[in-house]
Amino acid sequence: MEPTLKAAPNFCVERDCERLKKAMAGLGANEKEVIEVMGHRSVDQRVAIVQKYKSMYGKDLFAKFKSELHGHLEDCVIALCYSPAEFDAIELRRAMRGAGTDEDALIEILCSRTNEQIRRIKDIYPK
């Protein structure tokens, strides 16, 4: 299966971090700019942005997104920051947390992944 978001040509992680910092400075976030950056980068590029943002500014980008974005946009942008295996592990935990389980989520994840993808989820899950 091919990813739907391709690597951005001329990707510069520092420039993207600067754009995100500026987009979330002051009152309210420039949501269009956040979407422009995070919605047009590959998984590897988004993971690099999260790591570089922390090293450049000493702040966690997840926390910044949580404080500046809201609702479905917040959920979507945060989900984009995880690798596919990390996201699946998070969703599996959510599906089994508390009373009852979300069988639909379990089936969707576990029955639609390859053995290699399930191994990656298993490696991440205990963390």
XYZ file of N, CA and C in Angstrom:
381
model
N 0.844 -1.168 0.000
C 0.000 0.000 0.000
C 0.896 1.240 0.000
N 0.633 2.169 -0.870
C 1.413 3.400 -0.998
C 0.878 4.468 -0.046
N 1.781 5.227 0.577
C 1.315 6.334 1.415
C 0.642 7.401 0.555
N -0.358 8.059 1.116
C -1.051 9.106 0.371
C -0.327 10.438 0.475
N 0.430 10.636 1.543
C 1.226 11.854 1.681
C 2.659 11.535 1.301
N 3.127 12.163 0.273
C 4.486 11.933 -0.228
C 5.457 12.908 0.429
N 6.728 12.578 0.371
C 7.762 13.457 0.911
C 7.750 14.782 0.159
N 7.816 15.861 0.921
C 7.846 17.191 0.313
C 9.209 17.416 -0.334
N 9.215 17.876 -1.567
C 10.505 18.182 -2.192
C 11.127 19.394 -1.498
N 12.426 19.457 -1.480
C 13.140 20.578 -0.847
C 12.777 20.732 0.629
N 12.545 19.621 1.297
C 12.177 19.626 2.715
C 13.308 20.216 3.549
N 12.960 21.156 4.412
C 13.918 21.747 5.350
C 13.262 21.728 6.725
N 13.699 20.819 7.577
C 13.067 20.632 8.877
C 13.131 21.908 9.718
N 14.237 22.627 9.661
C 14.360 23.861 10.445
C 13.333 24.899 9.996
N 13.172 25.043 8.691
C 12.201 26.007 8.156
C 10.782 25.629 8.580
N 10.453 24.329 8.525
C 9.118 23.901 8.941
C 8.890 24.162 10.425
N 9.902 23.938 11.252
C 9.780 24.228 12.686
C 9.545 25.719 12.914
N 10.256 26.546 12.183
C 10.066 27.998 12.294
C 8.654 28.397 11.869
N 8.165 27.799 10.793
C 6.803 28.094 10.327
C 5.772 27.705 11.381
N 5.954 26.543 12.004
C 5.011 26.105 13.033
C 5.078 26.997 14.263
N 6.274 27.369 14.673
C 6.417 28.256 15.837
C 5.707 29.578 15.579
N 5.920 30.146 14.405
C 5.280 31.413 14.049
C 3.759 31.250 13.964
N 3.295 30.127 13.408
C 1.858 29.883 13.252
C 1.148 29.760 14.593
N 1.888 29.364 15.631
C 1.256 29.168 16.939
C 1.698 30.209 17.964
N 2.282 31.299 17.508
C 2.693 32.376 18.412
C 1.505 33.311 18.650
N 1.460 33.910 19.817
C 0.402 34.868 20.111
C -0.927 34.197 20.381
N -1.977 34.990 20.274
C -3.323 34.485 20.543
C -3.862 33.737 19.332
N -4.300 32.535 19.560
C -4.854 31.725 18.481
C -3.782 31.245 17.524
N -4.065 30.154 16.899
C -3.109 29.565 15.960
C -3.543 29.865 14.534
N -2.576 29.990 13.659
C -2.851 30.082 12.235
C -3.034 28.641 11.754
N -4.266 28.154 11.835
C -4.557 26.756 11.540
C -4.213 26.387 10.100
N -4.424 27.303 9.182
C -4.108 27.015 7.777
C -2.621 26.733 7.596
N -1.772 27.475 8.301
C -0.330 27.267 8.191
C 0.064 25.924 8.812
N -0.537 25.574 9.945
C -0.265 24.277 10.574
C -0.652 23.151 9.616
N -1.813 23.270 8.996
C -2.269 22.260 8.038
C -1.338 22.217 6.830
N -0.915 23.384 6.361
C -0.018 23.454 5.201
C 1.282 22.698 5.468
N 1.822 22.850 6.669
C 3.073 22.162 7.004
C 2.817 20.683 7.273
N 1.983 20.381 8.254
C 1.818 18.996 8.696
C 1.044 18.138 7.694
N 0.192 18.752 6.918
C -0.623 18.000 5.968
C 0.052 17.739 4.636
N 1.258 18.265 4.463
C 1.958 18.090 3.191
C 3.359 17.528 3.387
N 3.529 16.701 4.414
C 4.820 16.071 4.695
C 4.611 14.571 4.858
N 5.645 13.810 4.546
C 5.591 12.354 4.729
C 5.687 12.027 6.220
N 5.428 10.782 6.558
C 5.536 10.342 7.953
C 6.926 10.641 8.500
N 7.959 10.258 7.770
C 9.329 10.485 8.242
C 9.619 11.965 8.432
N 9.108 12.798 7.541
C 9.326 14.237 7.666
C 8.597 14.802 8.884
N 7.379 14.338 9.132
C 6.627 14.826 10.306
C 7.304 14.399 11.601
N 7.791 13.172 11.662
C 8.509 12.703 12.856
C 9.767 13.544 13.064
N 10.472 13.859 11.982
C 11.672 14.701 12.078
C 11.321 16.097 12.586
N 10.193 16.633 12.156
C 9.752 17.955 12.617
C 9.523 17.937 14.121
N 8.829 16.916 14.622
C 8.556 16.812 16.062
C 9.864 16.773 16.847
N 10.813 15.975 16.397
C 12.101 15.853 17.099
C 12.905 17.146 17.023
N 12.958 17.756 15.854
C 13.753 18.974 15.668
C 13.151 20.150 16.433
N 11.832 20.233 16.483
C 11.165 21.315 17.212
C 11.605 21.300 18.675
N 11.654 20.103 19.246
C 12.088 19.956 20.646
C 13.530 20.434 20.815
N 14.406 20.070 19.888
C 15.813 20.467 20.024
C 16.014 21.957 19.737
N 15.204 22.525 18.851
C 15.352 23.946 18.523
C 14.782 24.854 19.605
N 13.631 24.478 20.161
C 12.917 25.377 21.063
C 12.777 24.851 22.488
N 13.194 23.605 22.725
C 13.087 23.032 24.059
C 11.656 22.778 24.495
N 10.747 22.734 23.533
C 9.329 22.529 23.840
C 8.804 21.351 23.036
N 7.855 20.665 23.637
C 7.238 19.507 23.013
C 6.171 19.970 22.026
N 6.288 19.568 20.779
C 5.336 19.993 19.759
C 3.947 19.413 20.009
N 3.871 18.206 20.564
C 2.564 17.627 20.909
C 1.832 18.540 21.888
N 2.537 18.979 22.928
C 1.931 19.861 23.934
C 1.502 21.181 23.299
N 2.314 21.698 22.403
C 1.981 22.956 21.724
C 0.720 22.787 20.885
N 0.636 21.687 20.138
C -0.573 21.433 19.354
C -1.791 21.316 20.267
N -1.645 20.621 21.400
C -2.768 20.444 22.323
C -3.236 21.766 22.910
N -2.312 22.687 23.136
C -2.708 23.968 23.725
C -3.234 24.958 22.681
N -2.830 24.810 21.437
C -3.189 25.797 20.415
C -4.309 25.352 19.475
N -4.480 24.055 19.302
C -5.498 23.540 18.388
C -6.617 22.904 19.199
N -7.762 22.703 18.559
C -8.905 22.157 19.286
C -9.705 21.217 18.394
N -10.466 20.346 19.047
C -11.397 19.473 18.346
C -10.735 18.498 17.398
N -11.414 18.281 16.279
C -10.941 17.296 15.301
C -9.605 17.689 14.678
N -9.371 18.991 14.507
C -8.091 19.424 13.947
C -6.957 19.034 14.882
N -7.136 19.266 16.167
C -6.117 18.863 17.155
C -5.857 17.361 17.062
N -6.926 16.569 17.075
C -6.785 15.109 16.999
C -6.046 14.686 15.733
N -6.406 15.282 14.616
C -5.818 14.910 13.329
C -4.342 15.286 13.256
N -3.997 16.503 13.661
C -2.604 16.952 13.580
C -1.731 16.125 14.520
N -2.226 15.831 15.709
C -1.451 15.010 16.642
C -1.280 13.598 16.083
N -2.329 13.041 15.499
C -2.226 11.703 14.904
C -1.184 11.681 13.785
N -1.077 12.762 13.040
C -0.095 12.835 11.955
C 1.344 12.807 12.454
N 1.551 13.102 13.722
C 2.911 13.161 14.278
C 3.477 11.789 14.623
N 2.653 10.774 14.627
C 3.102 9.425 14.979
C 3.404 8.610 13.728
N 4.311 7.655 13.873
C 4.511 6.687 12.795
C 3.258 5.806 12.749
N 3.012 5.122 11.640
C 1.833 4.251 11.581
C 1.793 3.219 12.710
N 2.922 2.610 13.042
C 2.945 1.604 14.112
C 2.646 2.243 15.466
N 3.196 3.422 15.716
C 2.915 4.118 16.979
C 1.435 4.455 17.086
N 0.857 4.952 15.999
C -0.558 5.306 16.017
C -1.420 4.070 16.252
N -1.089 2.972 15.574
C -1.846 1.735 15.788
C -1.748 1.275 17.238
N -0.564 1.351 17.836
C -0.392 0.947 19.239
C -1.240 1.819 20.158
N -1.268 3.104 19.903
C -2.080 4.030 20.703
C -3.558 3.684 20.566
N -3.989 3.433 19.345
C -5.396 3.107 19.118
C -5.770 1.753 19.722
N -4.852 0.792 19.691
C -5.123 -0.499 20.337
C -5.284 -0.323 21.843
N -4.412 0.480 22.447
C -4.547 0.760 23.886
C -5.896 1.401 24.185
N -6.260 2.397 23.366
C -7.534 3.089 23.564
C -8.697 2.103 23.439
N -8.616 1.209 22.462
C -9.699 0.263 22.209
C -9.890 -0.719 23.355
N -8.838 -0.964 24.136
C -8.927 -1.946 25.229
C -8.956 -1.307 26.614
N -8.954 0.013 26.677
C -8.933 0.709 27.963
C -10.342 0.758 28.563
N -10.388 0.657 29.876
C -11.651 0.803 30.581
C -12.567 -0.394 30.414
N -13.801 -0.179 30.814
C -14.798 -1.243 30.730
C -15.194 -1.450 29.274
N -15.220 -2.691 28.865
C -15.579 -3.007 27.489
C -14.427 -2.735 26.540
N -14.558 -3.249 25.356
C -13.532 -3.026 24.338
C -14.200 -2.544 23.063
N -13.435 -1.868 22.258
C -13.901 -1.420 20.951
C -13.464 -2.483 19.946
N -14.303 -3.519 19.804
C -13.952 -4.634 18.931
C -13.747 -4.198 17.488
N -14.519 -3.222 17.037
C -14.370 -2.754 15.657
C -12.967 -2.205 15.409
N -12.449 -1.433 16.361
C -11.094 -0.877 16.214
C -10.058 -1.995 16.226
N -10.222 -2.956 17.131
C -9.280 -4.079 17.198
C -9.253 -4.855 15.884
N -10.425 -5.162 15.379
C -10.523 -5.924 14.133
C -9.941 -5.122 12.975
N -10.292 -3.844 12.895
C -9.796 -3.008 11.797
C -8.273 -2.965 11.769
N -7.660 -2.805 12.933
C -6.199 -2.709 12.982
C -5.552 -4.070 12.764
N -5.943 -5.060 13.549
C -5.236 -6.341 13.529
C -5.497 -7.175 12.277
N -6.651 -6.999 11.661
C -6.960 -7.801 10.471
C -6.538 -7.137 9.161
N -6.128 -5.889 9.230
C -5.755 -5.204 7.985
C -4.258 -4.906 7.891
N -3.480 -5.415 8.853
C -2.033 -5.172 8.845
C -1.292 -6.445 8.451
N -0.141 -6.255 7.837
C 0.703 -7.397 7.485
C 1.382 -7.921 8.749
N 1.982 -9.107 8.649
C 2.708 -9.654 9.798
C 3.824 -8.708 10.235
N 4.520 -8.114 9.280
C 5.606 -7.176 9.612
C 5.064 -5.941 10.335
N 3.943 -5.421 9.883
C 3.344 -4.260 10.547
C 2.916 -4.612 11.973
N 2.371 -5.803 12.166
C 1.973 -6.234 13.510
C 3.202 -6.407 14.397
N 4.305 -6.905 13.851
C 5.556 -7.005 14.637
C 6.011 -5.628 15.107
N 5.924 -4.629 14.225
C 6.320 -3.265 14.610
C 5.408 -2.718 15.702
N 4.117 -2.978 15.589
C 3.174 -2.548 16.628
C 3.535 -3.223 17.944
N 3.809 -4.524 17.889
C 4.167 -5.286 19.091
C 5.426 -4.732 19.743
N 6.404 -4.337 18.947
C 7.639 -3.770 19.492
C 7.385 -2.444 20.204
N 6.436 -1.677 19.717
C 6.130 -0.361 20.281
C 5.151 -0.456 21.440
N 4.222 -1.384 21.387
C 3.092 -1.427 22.322
C 3.473 -1.354 23.799
N 4.488 -2.066 24.260
C 4.780 -2.003 25.702
C 5.279 -0.645 26.183
N 5.702 0.224 25.287
C 6.299 1.508 25.680
C 5.287 2.478 26.221
